[in-house]
Amino acid sequence: MPERFAQIKDIADEVVAKAAIVDVSGSATLAATAASQASRSATRSAASEANAKLAAESAAADAATSRLRAQDADLSAGQAAENAIASAEHREAAEAAAALADSAGNATAAQQARLGAEAARDRSVQAELAAQQDADATADDRVQTGLDRVQTGLDRAQTGADRVQTGLDAAAADADRVQTGLDRVQTGLDRAQTSADRQATYELKLATGTSASDAAAQKTLATQQAVIATAQATAASGYAAQASTHAGTANAQAATATTQANSAASAAAAANAALLAFGNVLANGIGIFSVNANGELIGSYNDPTVTSMTVNASGELVVTY
């Protein structure tokens, strides 16, 4: 009997130790989640800085284009003014020639001079109209340019607002995923604590003394817990192999800080799944058993393949599937 009690106590110590491992793993998961959030924040800050730089370069390009248009308009206006001045000078010269011909009594020359003056006057008027039309067109172009710039500014502002909203949505989604991970970790810790509390109850019962039927039940419990411990070790090894495979694949594909943060989030999710599975094993692997007057084991079984359990004359557990 003392050997059986010692064996049961060793198993209980192992369960308590595994509960402590769950707690440490939960802290590691929280740290990985915080690192993932910090990486995403750094990525969003870099993107915002790049957007600001692009906006500044675009504004500088618009300003250069505006200066070129203004210079072209000034050149056009100057050419029109020169044409108007030349037409006026031709008209004045023709009028002077007509006056000289009149004073000399040459009617034909005077008539020709007057016709030339009228033609020069017409050209002067046309030049002034052309200059005014050029000025009006330049003003219209400047107004349209201003309107285009205003629309461009509005479009950029809307784009910035959309990007901010996208960032807020992504931050909210990240917060939801972090909260889900924390909830899963807490569930695993709660289940591990429940299992540890049950084990403490069994240890207390051993310390205060047991009857022959209780001793048989304790032996059955110890056997069941040994099976659970083996299953937990196998599951933990499998999850570790899966996590290693996922980590190798993520490292091969990682080219930027963003993809590295995503692989860290995937590893954290795998750790959460491992913790949740471990908690389920702790919570669901133990049944409530007792031994009747005929030495038969009765109670509830969490394994649906088990049809019955009995203890033979040698105190060995016999399981029927």
PDB file of C-alpha atoms in Angstrom:
ATOM      1  CA  MET A   1       0.000   0.000   0.000  1.00  0.00           C
ATOM      2  CA  PRO A   2       2.737   2.578   0.784  1.00  0.00           C
ATOM      3  CA  GLU A   3       4.243   1.904  -2.650  1.00  0.00           C
ATOM      4  CA  ARG A   4       0.879   2.592  -4.302  1.00  0.00           C
ATOM      5  CA  PHE A   5       0.508   5.821  -2.334  1.00  0.00           C
ATOM      6  CA  ALA A   6       4.011   6.887  -3.370  1.00  0.00           C
ATOM      7  CA  GLN A   7       3.192   6.165  -7.028  1.00  0.00           C
ATOM      8  CA  ILE A   8      -0.021   8.188  -6.830  1.00  0.00           C
ATOM      9  CA  LYS A   9       1.801  11.098  -5.187  1.00  0.00           C
ATOM     10  CA  ASP A  10       4.453  11.096  -7.968  1.00  0.00           C
ATOM     11  CA  ILE A  11       1.697  11.344 -10.564  1.00  0.00           C
ATOM     12  CA  ALA A  12       0.056  14.171  -8.625  1.00  0.00           C
ATOM     13  CA  ASP A  13       3.380  16.056  -8.518  1.00  0.00           C
ATOM     14  CA  GLU A  14       3.701  15.613 -12.291  1.00  0.00           C
ATOM     15  CA  VAL A  15       0.206  17.070 -12.856  1.00  0.00           C
ATOM     16  CA  VAL A  16       1.039  20.099 -10.688  1.00  0.00           C
ATOM     17  CA  ALA A  17       4.305  20.590 -12.604  1.00  0.00           C
ATOM     18  CA  LYS A  18       2.443  20.483 -15.935  1.00  0.00           C
ATOM     19  CA  ALA A  19       0.012  23.099 -14.633  1.00  0.00           C
ATOM     20  CA  ALA A  20       3.012  25.337 -13.883  1.00  0.00           C
ATOM     21  CA  ILE A  21       4.239  24.757 -17.467  1.00  0.00           C
ATOM     22  CA  VAL A  22       0.846  25.906 -18.737  1.00  0.00           C
ATOM     23  CA  ASP A  23       1.209  29.123 -16.729  1.00  0.00           C
ATOM     24  CA  VAL A  24       4.712  29.803 -18.116  1.00  0.00           C
ATOM     25  CA  SER A  25       3.556  29.057 -21.676  1.00  0.00           C
ATOM     26  CA  GLY A  26       0.675  31.492 -21.218  1.00  0.00           C
ATOM     27  CA  SER A  27       3.146  34.259 -20.265  1.00  0.00           C
ATOM     28  CA  ALA A  28       5.261  33.455 -23.329  1.00  0.00           C
ATOM     29  CA  THR A  29       2.184  33.688 -25.528  1.00  0.00           C
ATOM     30  CA  LEU A  30       1.316  37.123 -24.106  1.00  0.00           C
ATOM     31  CA  ALA A  31       4.883  38.317 -24.776  1.00  0.00           C
ATOM     32  CA  ALA A  32       4.737  37.062 -28.384  1.00  0.00           C
ATOM     33  CA  THR A  33       1.405  38.844 -28.871  1.00  0.00           C
ATOM     34  CA  ALA A  34       2.841  42.140 -27.575  1.00  0.00           C
ATOM     35  CA  ALA A  35       5.839  41.803 -29.924  1.00  0.00           C
ATOM     36  CA  SER A  36       3.485  41.210 -32.865  1.00  0.00           C
ATOM     37  CA  GLN A  37       1.484  44.346 -32.002  1.00  0.00           C
ATOM     38  CA  ALA A  38       4.679  46.445 -31.749  1.00  0.00           C
ATOM     39  CA  SER A  39       5.853  45.200 -35.164  1.00  0.00           C
ATOM     40  CA  ARG A  40       2.475  46.070 -36.778  1.00  0.00           C
ATOM     41  CA  SER A  41       2.600  49.574 -35.224  1.00  0.00           C
ATOM     42  CA  ALA A  42       6.117  50.125 -36.601  1.00  0.00           C
ATOM     43  CA  THR A  43       4.991  48.999 -40.069  1.00  0.00           C
ATOM     44  CA  ARG A  44       1.996  51.381 -40.038  1.00  0.00           C
ATOM     45  CA  SER A  45       4.258  54.281 -38.923  1.00  0.00           C
ATOM     46  CA  ALA A  46       6.676  53.607 -41.780  1.00  0.00           C
ATOM     47  CA  ALA A  47       3.776  53.521 -44.262  1.00  0.00           C
ATOM     48  CA  SER A  48       2.435  56.860 -42.947  1.00  0.00           C
ATOM     49  CA  GLU A  49       5.889  58.439 -43.302  1.00  0.00           C
ATOM     50  CA  ALA A  50       6.186  57.187 -46.890  1.00  0.00           C
ATOM     51  CA  ASN A  51       2.720  58.606 -47.724  1.00  0.00           C
ATOM     52  CA  ALA A  52       3.687  62.000 -46.294  1.00  0.00           C
ATOM     53  CA  LYS A  53       6.890  62.023 -48.358  1.00  0.00           C
ATOM     54  CA  LEU A  54       4.967  61.195 -51.556  1.00  0.00           C
ATOM     55  CA  ALA A  55       2.471  63.987 -50.829  1.00  0.00           C
ATOM     56  CA  ALA A  56       5.324  66.497 -50.375  1.00  0.00           C
ATOM     57  CA  GLU A  57       6.968  65.438 -53.657  1.00  0.00           C
ATOM     58  CA  SER A  58       3.633  65.733 -55.489  1.00  0.00           C
ATOM     59  CA  ALA A  59       3.074  69.246 -54.087  1.00  0.00           C
ATOM     60  CA  ALA A  60       6.571  70.281 -55.241  1.00  0.00           C
ATOM     61  CA  ALA A  61       5.840  68.951 -58.756  1.00  0.00           C
ATOM     62  CA  ASP A  62       2.541  70.907 -58.881  1.00  0.00           C
ATOM     63  CA  ALA A  63       4.331  74.090 -57.837  1.00  0.00           C
ATOM     64  CA  ALA A  64       6.958  73.652 -60.588  1.00  0.00           C
ATOM     65  CA  THR A  65       4.216  73.086 -63.186  1.00  0.00           C
ATOM     66  CA  SER A  66       2.422  76.255 -62.035  1.00  0.00           C
ATOM     67  CA  ARG A  67       5.615  78.310 -62.400  1.00  0.00           C
ATOM     68  CA  LEU A  68       6.145  77.039 -65.956  1.00  0.00           C
ATOM     69  CA  ARG A  69       2.538  77.917 -66.907  1.00  0.00           C
ATOM     70  CA  ALA A  70       2.911  81.424 -65.444  1.00  0.00           C
ATOM     71  CA  GLN A  71       6.138  82.000 -67.409  1.00  0.00           C
ATOM     72  CA  ASP A  72       4.465  80.831 -70.623  1.00  0.00           C
ATOM     73  CA  ALA A  73       1.492  83.168 -70.017  1.00  0.00           C
ATOM     74  CA  ASP A  74       3.869  86.102 -69.390  1.00  0.00           C
ATOM     75  CA  LEU A  75       5.699  85.387 -72.654  1.00  0.00           C
ATOM     76  CA  SER A  76       2.401  85.261 -74.582  1.00  0.00           C
ATOM     77  CA  ALA A  77       1.244  88.546 -73.083  1.00  0.00           C
ATOM     78  CA  GLY A  78       4.581  90.199 -73.888  1.00  0.00           C
ATOM     79  CA  GLN A  79       4.422  89.073 -77.532  1.00  0.00           C
ATOM     80  CA  ALA A  80       0.880  90.403 -77.873  1.00  0.00           C
ATOM     81  CA  ALA A  81       1.941  93.754 -76.421  1.00  0.00           C
ATOM     82  CA  GLU A  82       4.855  94.005 -78.856  1.00  0.00           C
ATOM     83  CA  ASN A  83       2.516  93.277 -81.780  1.00  0.00           C
ATOM     84  CA  ALA A  84       0.124  96.014 -80.619  1.00  0.00           C
ATOM     85  CA  ILE A  85       2.991  98.535 -80.286  1.00  0.00           C
ATOM     86  CA  ALA A  86       4.295  97.698 -83.765  1.00  0.00           C
ATOM     87  CA  SER A  87       0.809  98.148 -85.280  1.00  0.00           C
ATOM     88  CA  ALA A  88       0.428 101.510 -83.572  1.00  0.00           C
ATOM     89  CA  GLU A  89       3.840 102.645 -84.878  1.00  0.00           C
ATOM     90  CA  HIS A  90       2.900 101.612 -88.447  1.00  0.00           C
ATOM     91  CA  ARG A  91      -0.406 103.530 -88.173  1.00  0.00           C
ATOM     92  CA  GLU A  92       1.347 106.697 -86.945  1.00  0.00           C
ATOM     93  CA  ALA A  93       3.908 106.477 -89.755  1.00  0.00           C
ATOM     94  CA  ALA A  94       1.147 106.070 -92.377  1.00  0.00           C
ATOM     95  CA  GLU A  95      -0.778 109.064 -91.006  1.00  0.00           C
ATOM     96  CA  ALA A  96       2.377 111.194 -91.114  1.00  0.00           C
ATOM     97  CA  ALA A  97       3.012 110.155 -94.722  1.00  0.00           C
ATOM     98  CA  ALA A  98      -0.572 111.131 -95.660  1.00  0.00           C
ATOM     99  CA  ALA A  99      -0.135 114.561 -94.089  1.00  0.00           C
ATOM    100  CA  LEU A 100       3.095 115.152 -96.027  1.00  0.00           C
ATOM    101  CA  ALA A 101       1.420 114.143 -99.306  1.00  0.00           C
ATOM    102  CA  ASP A 102      -1.464 116.558 -98.678  1.00  0.00           C
ATOM    103  CA  SER A 103       0.923 119.390 -97.982  1.00  0.00           C
ATOM    104  CA  ALA A 104       2.801 118.620-101.229  1.00  0.00           C
ATOM    105  CA  GLY A 105      -0.456 118.539-103.234  1.00  0.00           C
ATOM    106  CA  ASN A 106       0.010 114.902-104.277  1.00  0.00           C
ATOM    107  CA  ALA A 107      -3.544 113.516-103.974  1.00  0.00           C
ATOM    108  CA  THR A 108      -2.670 110.005-105.128  1.00  0.00           C
ATOM    109  CA  ALA A 109       0.118 109.610-102.586  1.00  0.00           C
ATOM    110  CA  ALA A 110      -2.077 111.094 -99.893  1.00  0.00           C
ATOM    111  CA  GLN A 111      -4.855 108.615-100.735  1.00  0.00           C
ATOM    112  CA  GLN A 112      -2.425 105.715-100.632  1.00  0.00           C
ATOM    113  CA  ALA A 113      -1.037 106.938 -97.324  1.00  0.00           C
ATOM    114  CA  ARG A 114      -4.549 107.213 -95.863  1.00  0.00           C
ATOM    115  CA  LEU A 115      -5.356 103.658 -96.992  1.00  0.00           C
ATOM    116  CA  GLY A 116      -2.139 102.455 -95.405  1.00  0.00           C
ATOM    117  CA  ALA A 117      -3.025 104.282 -92.168  1.00  0.00           C
ATOM    118  CA  GLU A 118      -6.467 102.672 -92.096  1.00  0.00           C
ATOM    119  CA  ALA A 119      -4.934  99.238 -92.696  1.00  0.00           C
ATOM    120  CA  ALA A 120      -2.427  99.877 -89.914  1.00  0.00           C
ATOM    121  CA  ARG A 121      -5.304 101.008 -87.675  1.00  0.00           C
ATOM    122  CA  ASP A 122      -7.168  97.774 -88.444  1.00  0.00           C
ATOM    123  CA  ARG A 123      -4.064  95.709 -87.669  1.00  0.00           C
ATOM    124  CA  SER A 124      -3.623  97.611 -84.410  1.00  0.00           C
ATOM    125  CA  VAL A 125      -7.216  96.894 -83.381  1.00  0.00           C
ATOM    126  CA  GLN A 126      -6.815  93.223 -84.302  1.00  0.00           C
ATOM    127  CA  ALA A 127      -3.574  93.032 -82.317  1.00  0.00           C
ATOM    128  CA  GLU A 128      -5.270  94.565 -79.273  1.00  0.00           C
ATOM    129  CA  LEU A 129      -8.160  92.091 -79.578  1.00  0.00           C
ATOM    130  CA  ALA A 130      -5.717  89.187 -79.914  1.00  0.00           C
ATOM    131  CA  ALA A 131      -3.824  90.402 -76.833  1.00  0.00           C
ATOM    132  CA  GLN A 132      -7.072  90.643 -74.851  1.00  0.00           C
ATOM    133  CA  GLN A 133      -8.132  87.162 -75.988  1.00  0.00           C
ATOM    134  CA  ASP A 134      -4.752  85.753 -74.949  1.00  0.00           C
ATOM    135  CA  ALA A 135      -5.080  87.457 -71.567  1.00  0.00           C
ATOM    136  CA  ASP A 136      -8.587  86.063 -71.124  1.00  0.00           C
ATOM    137  CA  ALA A 137      -7.467  82.566 -72.103  1.00  0.00           C
ATOM    138  CA  THR A 138      -4.532  82.789 -69.688  1.00  0.00           C
ATOM    139  CA  ALA A 139      -6.869  83.855 -66.887  1.00  0.00           C
ATOM    140  CA  ASP A 140      -9.251  80.992 -67.699  1.00  0.00           C
ATOM    141  CA  ASP A 141      -6.367  78.532 -67.661  1.00  0.00           C
ATOM    142  CA  ARG A 142      -5.225  79.809 -64.287  1.00  0.00           C
ATOM    143  CA  VAL A 143      -8.756  79.503 -62.862  1.00  0.00           C
ATOM    144  CA  GLN A 144      -9.052  75.942 -64.198  1.00  0.00           C
ATOM    145  CA  THR A 145      -5.621  75.097 -62.789  1.00  0.00           C
ATOM    146  CA  GLY A 146      -6.714  76.379 -59.390  1.00  0.00           C
ATOM    147  CA  LEU A 147      -9.899  74.305 -59.524  1.00  0.00           C
ATOM    148  CA  ASP A 148      -7.905  71.227 -60.529  1.00  0.00           C
ATOM    149  CA  ARG A 149      -5.554  71.750 -57.587  1.00  0.00           C
ATOM    150  CA  VAL A 150      -8.475  72.115 -55.196  1.00  0.00           C
ATOM    151  CA  GLN A 151     -10.000  68.865 -56.489  1.00  0.00           C
ATOM    152  CA  THR A 152      -6.638  67.125 -56.221  1.00  0.00           C
ATOM    153  CA  GLY A 153      -6.328  68.302 -52.630  1.00  0.00           C
ATOM    154  CA  LEU A 154      -9.809  67.017 -51.832  1.00  0.00           C
ATOM    155  CA  ASP A 155      -8.999  63.656 -53.427  1.00  0.00           C
ATOM    156  CA  ARG A 156      -5.793  63.368 -51.421  1.00  0.00           C
ATOM    157  CA  ALA A 157      -7.596  64.282 -48.229  1.00  0.00           C
ATOM    158  CA  GLN A 158     -10.203  61.571 -48.899  1.00  0.00           C
ATOM    159  CA  THR A 159      -7.460  59.054 -49.636  1.00  0.00           C
ATOM    160  CA  GLY A 160      -5.763  59.956 -46.358  1.00  0.00           C
ATOM    161  CA  ALA A 161      -9.031  59.566 -44.477  1.00  0.00           C
ATOM    162  CA  ASP A 162      -9.582  56.167 -46.099  1.00  0.00           C
ATOM    163  CA  ARG A 163      -6.099  55.058 -45.111  1.00  0.00           C
ATOM    164  CA  VAL A 164      -6.647  56.200 -41.532  1.00  0.00           C
ATOM    165  CA  GLN A 165      -9.931  54.263 -41.387  1.00  0.00           C
ATOM    166  CA  THR A 166      -8.206  51.190 -42.795  1.00  0.00           C
ATOM    167  CA  GLY A 167      -5.532  51.506 -40.106  1.00  0.00           C
ATOM    168  CA  LEU A 168      -8.179  51.823 -37.407  1.00  0.00           C
ATOM    169  CA  ASP A 169     -10.011  48.764 -38.725  1.00  0.00           C
ATOM    170  CA  ALA A 170      -6.780  46.755 -38.782  1.00  0.00           C
ATOM    171  CA  ALA A 171      -5.955  47.875 -35.219  1.00  0.00           C
ATOM    172  CA  ALA A 172      -9.432  46.828 -34.047  1.00  0.00           C
ATOM    173  CA  ALA A 173      -9.060  43.428 -35.730  1.00  0.00           C
ATOM    174  CA  ASP A 174      -5.644  42.992 -34.070  1.00  0.00           C
ATOM    175  CA  ALA A 175      -7.135  43.857 -30.691  1.00  0.00           C
ATOM    176  CA  ASP A 176      -9.921  41.304 -31.204  1.00  0.00           C
ATOM    177  CA  ARG A 177      -7.434  38.587 -32.137  1.00  0.00           C
ATOM    178  CA  VAL A 178      -5.270  39.409 -29.099  1.00  0.00           C
ATOM    179  CA  GLN A 179      -8.304  39.272 -26.809  1.00  0.00           C
ATOM    180  CA  THR A 180      -9.333  35.905 -28.287  1.00  0.00           C
ATOM    181  CA  GLY A 181      -5.837  34.551 -27.646  1.00  0.00           C
ATOM    182  CA  LEU A 182      -5.884  35.827 -24.069  1.00  0.00           C
ATOM    183  CA  ASP A 183      -9.286  34.235 -23.486  1.00  0.00           C
ATOM    184  CA  ARG A 184      -8.018  30.903 -24.769  1.00  0.00           C
ATOM    185  CA  VAL A 185      -4.929  31.085 -22.568  1.00  0.00           C
ATOM    186  CA  GLN A 186      -7.071  31.909 -19.546  1.00  0.00           C
ATOM    187  CA  THR A 187      -9.382  28.966 -20.333  1.00  0.00           C
ATOM    188  CA  GLY A 188      -6.396  26.623 -20.478  1.00  0.00           C
ATOM    189  CA  LEU A 189      -5.052  27.963 -17.194  1.00  0.00           C
ATOM    190  CA  ASP A 190      -8.454  27.565 -15.536  1.00  0.00           C
ATOM    191  CA  ARG A 191      -8.710  23.968 -16.688  1.00  0.00           C
ATOM    192  CA  ALA A 192      -5.193  23.212 -15.516  1.00  0.00           C
ATOM    193  CA  GLN A 193      -6.013  24.738 -12.115  1.00  0.00           C
ATOM    194  CA  THR A 194      -9.170  22.607 -11.899  1.00  0.00           C
ATOM    195  CA  SER A 195      -7.131  19.479 -12.565  1.00  0.00           C
ATOM    196  CA  ALA A 196      -4.551  20.512  -9.949  1.00  0.00           C
ATOM    197  CA  ASP A 197      -7.343  21.116  -7.421  1.00  0.00           C
ATOM    198  CA  ARG A 198      -8.727  17.644  -8.059  1.00  0.00           C
ATOM    199  CA  GLN A 199      -5.299  16.137  -7.564  1.00  0.00           C
ATOM    200  CA  ALA A 200      -4.872  18.043  -4.303  1.00  0.00           C
ATOM    201  CA  THR A 201      -8.187  16.618  -3.128  1.00  0.00           C
ATOM    202  CA  TYR A 202      -7.003  13.078  -3.862  1.00  0.00           C
ATOM    203  CA  GLU A 203      -3.696  13.747  -2.042  1.00  0.00           C
ATOM    204  CA  LEU A 204      -5.591  14.995   0.999  1.00  0.00           C
ATOM    205  CA  LYS A 205      -7.694  11.839   0.977  1.00  0.00           C
ATOM    206  CA  LEU A 206      -4.538   9.724   0.871  1.00  0.00           C
ATOM    207  CA  ALA A 207      -2.995  11.659   3.755  1.00  0.00           C
ATOM    208  CA  THR A 208      -6.049  11.165   5.986  1.00  0.00           C
ATOM    209  CA  GLY A 209      -6.290   7.383   5.333  1.00  0.00           C
ATOM    210  CA  THR A 210      -8.391   5.255   2.992  1.00  0.00           C
ATOM    211  CA  SER A 211     -10.417   2.053   3.091  1.00  0.00           C
ATOM    212  CA  ALA A 212      -9.708  -1.024   0.973  1.00  0.00           C
ATOM    213  CA  SER A 213     -12.235   0.049  -1.665  1.00  0.00           C
ATOM    214  CA  ASP A 214     -10.800   3.588  -1.689  1.00  0.00           C
ATOM    215  CA  ALA A 215      -7.310   2.181  -2.149  1.00  0.00           C
ATOM    216  CA  ALA A 216      -8.487   0.184  -5.168  1.00  0.00           C
ATOM    217  CA  ALA A 217     -10.113   3.297  -6.583  1.00  0.00           C
ATOM    218  CA  GLN A 218      -6.914   5.281  -5.997  1.00  0.00           C
ATOM    219  CA  LYS A 219      -4.946   2.626  -7.874  1.00  0.00           C
ATOM    220  CA  THR A 220      -7.397   2.876 -10.745  1.00  0.00           C
ATOM    221  CA  LEU A 221      -7.062   6.669 -10.695  1.00  0.00           C
ATOM    222  CA  ALA A 222      -3.273   6.414 -10.732  1.00  0.00           C
ATOM    223  CA  THR A 223      -3.428   4.123 -13.774  1.00  0.00           C
ATOM    224  CA  GLN A 224      -5.804   6.503 -15.532  1.00  0.00           C
ATOM    225  CA  GLN A 225      -3.557   9.502 -14.773  1.00  0.00           C
ATOM    226  CA  ALA A 226      -0.525   7.637 -16.092  1.00  0.00           C
ATOM    227  CA  VAL A 227      -2.393   7.136 -19.370  1.00  0.00           C
ATOM    228  CA  ILE A 228      -3.310  10.837 -19.384  1.00  0.00           C
ATOM    229  CA  ALA A 229       0.300  11.875 -18.781  1.00  0.00           C
ATOM    230  CA  THR A 230       1.465   9.714 -21.693  1.00  0.00           C
ATOM    231  CA  ALA A 231      -1.207  11.180 -23.975  1.00  0.00           C
ATOM    232  CA  GLN A 232      -0.236  14.701 -22.886  1.00  0.00           C
ATOM    233  CA  ALA A 233       3.427  14.061 -23.640  1.00  0.00           C
ATOM    234  CA  THR A 234       2.550  12.642 -27.084  1.00  0.00           C
ATOM    235  CA  ALA A 235       0.253  15.576 -27.885  1.00  0.00           C
ATOM    236  CA  ALA A 236       2.846  18.108 -26.711  1.00  0.00           C
ATOM    237  CA  SER A 237       5.487  16.463 -28.911  1.00  0.00           C
ATOM    238  CA  GLY A 238       3.130  16.564 -31.905  1.00  0.00           C
ATOM    239  CA  TYR A 239       2.294  20.238 -31.371  1.00  0.00           C
ATOM    240  CA  ALA A 240       5.990  21.053 -30.969  1.00  0.00           C
ATOM    241  CA  ALA A 241       6.740  19.332 -34.311  1.00  0.00           C
ATOM    242  CA  GLN A 242       3.916  21.249 -35.997  1.00  0.00           C
ATOM    243  CA  ALA A 243       5.111  24.545 -34.516  1.00  0.00           C
ATOM    244  CA  SER A 244       8.659  23.794 -35.717  1.00  0.00           C
ATOM    245  CA  THR A 245       7.388  23.060 -39.239  1.00  0.00           C
ATOM    246  CA  HIS A 246       5.297  26.259 -39.339  1.00  0.00           C
ATOM    247  CA  ALA A 247       8.224  28.303 -37.999  1.00  0.00           C
ATOM    248  CA  GLY A 248      10.579  26.893 -40.662  1.00  0.00           C
ATOM    249  CA  THR A 249       8.116  27.694 -43.453  1.00  0.00           C
ATOM    250  CA  ALA A 250       7.531  31.225 -42.121  1.00  0.00           C
ATOM    251  CA  ASN A 251      11.279  31.921 -41.831  1.00  0.00           C
ATOM    252  CA  ALA A 252      11.815  30.771 -45.440  1.00  0.00           C
ATOM    253  CA  GLN A 253       9.123  33.167 -46.699  1.00  0.00           C
ATOM    254  CA  ALA A 254      10.015  36.086 -44.423  1.00  0.00           C
ATOM    255  CA  ALA A 255      11.447  39.026 -46.415  1.00  0.00           C
ATOM    256  CA  THR A 256      10.123  42.006 -44.468  1.00  0.00           C
ATOM    257  CA  ALA A 257       9.324  42.928 -40.878  1.00  0.00           C
ATOM    258  CA  THR A 258       5.618  42.611 -41.649  1.00  0.00           C
ATOM    259  CA  THR A 259       5.857  38.954 -42.708  1.00  0.00           C
ATOM    260  CA  GLN A 260       8.030  38.197 -39.678  1.00  0.00           C
ATOM    261  CA  ALA A 261       5.367  39.691 -37.420  1.00  0.00           C
ATOM    262  CA  ASN A 262       2.714  37.564 -39.135  1.00  0.00           C
ATOM    263  CA  SER A 263       4.785  34.385 -38.623  1.00  0.00           C
ATOM    264  CA  ALA A 264       5.170  35.301 -34.943  1.00  0.00           C
ATOM    265  CA  ALA A 265       1.374  35.685 -34.715  1.00  0.00           C
ATOM    266  CA  SER A 266       0.961  32.249 -36.368  1.00  0.00           C
ATOM    267  CA  ALA A 267       3.377  30.700 -33.867  1.00  0.00           C
ATOM    268  CA  ALA A 268       1.449  32.340 -31.018  1.00  0.00           C
ATOM    269  CA  ALA A 269      -1.821  30.948 -32.404  1.00  0.00           C
ATOM    270  CA  ALA A 270      -0.255  27.459 -32.583  1.00  0.00           C
ATOM    271  CA  ALA A 271       0.906  27.827 -28.973  1.00  0.00           C
ATOM    272  CA  ASN A 272      -2.607  28.866 -27.961  1.00  0.00           C
ATOM    273  CA  ALA A 273      -4.019  25.794 -29.700  1.00  0.00           C
ATOM    274  CA  ALA A 274      -1.503  23.573 -27.897  1.00  0.00           C
ATOM    275  CA  LEU A 275      -2.404  25.127 -24.556  1.00  0.00           C
ATOM    276  CA  LEU A 276      -6.118  24.695 -25.247  1.00  0.00           C
ATOM    277  CA  ALA A 277      -5.674  21.042 -26.220  1.00  0.00           C
ATOM    278  CA  PHE A 278      -3.575  20.431 -23.114  1.00  0.00           C
ATOM    279  CA  GLY A 279      -6.266  22.028 -20.954  1.00  0.00           C
ATOM    280  CA  ASN A 280      -8.903  19.839 -22.597  1.00  0.00           C
ATOM    281  CA  VAL A 281      -6.881  16.722 -21.803  1.00  0.00           C
ATOM    282  CA  LEU A 282      -6.541  17.792 -18.181  1.00  0.00           C
ATOM    283  CA  ALA A 283     -10.230  18.641 -17.871  1.00  0.00           C
ATOM    284  CA  ASN A 284     -11.713  15.701 -19.798  1.00  0.00           C
ATOM    285  CA  GLY A 285      -9.280  12.887 -19.059  1.00  0.00           C
ATOM    286  CA  ILE A 286     -10.396  12.199 -15.484  1.00  0.00           C
ATOM    287  CA  GLY A 287     -13.634  10.418 -14.593  1.00  0.00           C
ATOM    288  CA  ILE A 288     -15.395   9.826 -11.283  1.00  0.00           C
ATOM    289  CA  PHE A 289     -14.914   6.207 -10.124  1.00  0.00           C
ATOM    290  CA  SER A 290     -15.843   3.986  -7.183  1.00  0.00           C
ATOM    291  CA  VAL A 291     -15.681   0.241  -6.326  1.00  0.00           C
ATOM    292  CA  ASN A 292     -18.790  -1.674  -5.269  1.00  0.00           C
ATOM    293  CA  ALA A 293     -19.057  -4.565  -2.791  1.00  0.00           C
ATOM    294  CA  ASN A 294     -18.150  -7.100  -5.511  1.00  0.00           C
ATOM    295  CA  GLY A 295     -14.895  -5.338  -6.331  1.00  0.00           C
ATOM    296  CA  GLU A 296     -16.222  -3.940  -9.621  1.00  0.00           C
ATOM    297  CA  LEU A 297     -15.224  -0.461 -10.785  1.00  0.00           C
ATOM    298  CA  ILE A 298     -18.200   1.758 -11.574  1.00  0.00           C
ATOM    299  CA  GLY A 299     -18.534   5.419 -12.510  1.00  0.00           C
ATOM    300  CA  SER A 300     -18.362   7.796 -15.491  1.00  0.00           C
ATOM    301  CA  TYR A 301     -15.897   7.403 -18.368  1.00  0.00           C
ATOM    302  CA  ASN A 302     -14.854  10.211 -20.670  1.00  0.00           C
ATOM    303  CA  ASP A 303     -13.510   7.800 -23.290  1.00  0.00           C
ATOM    304  CA  PRO A 304     -16.512   6.728 -25.434  1.00  0.00           C
ATOM    305  CA  THR A 305     -14.716   3.535 -26.506  1.00  0.00           C
ATOM    306  CA  VAL A 306     -14.589   2.201 -22.918  1.00  0.00           C
ATOM    307  CA  THR A 307     -17.552  -0.027 -22.107  1.00  0.00           C
ATOM    308  CA  SER A 308     -16.540  -1.153 -18.608  1.00  0.00           C
ATOM    309  CA  MET A 309     -13.725  -1.268 -16.054  1.00  0.00           C
ATOM    310  CA  THR A 310     -13.228  -3.864 -13.278  1.00  0.00           C
ATOM    311  CA  VAL A 311     -10.576  -4.731 -10.709  1.00  0.00           C
ATOM    312  CA  ASN A 312      -9.610  -8.419 -10.554  1.00  0.00           C
ATOM    313  CA  ALA A 313      -8.556 -10.443  -7.472  1.00  0.00           C
ATOM    314  CA  SER A 314      -4.947  -9.283  -7.922  1.00  0.00           C
ATOM    315  CA  GLY A 315      -5.965  -5.640  -7.761  1.00  0.00           C
ATOM    316  CA  GLU A 316      -5.281  -5.079 -11.482  1.00  0.00           C
ATOM    317  CA  LEU A 317      -7.426  -2.802 -13.645  1.00  0.00           C
ATOM    318  CA  VAL A 318      -9.278  -4.592 -16.463  1.00  0.00           C
ATOM    319  CA  VAL A 319     -10.643  -2.291 -19.219  1.00  0.00           C
ATOM    320  CA  THR A 320     -13.176  -3.482 -21.804  1.00  0.00           C
ATOM    321  CA  TYR A 321     -13.570  -1.558 -25.097  1.00  0.00           C
TER     322      TYR A 321
END
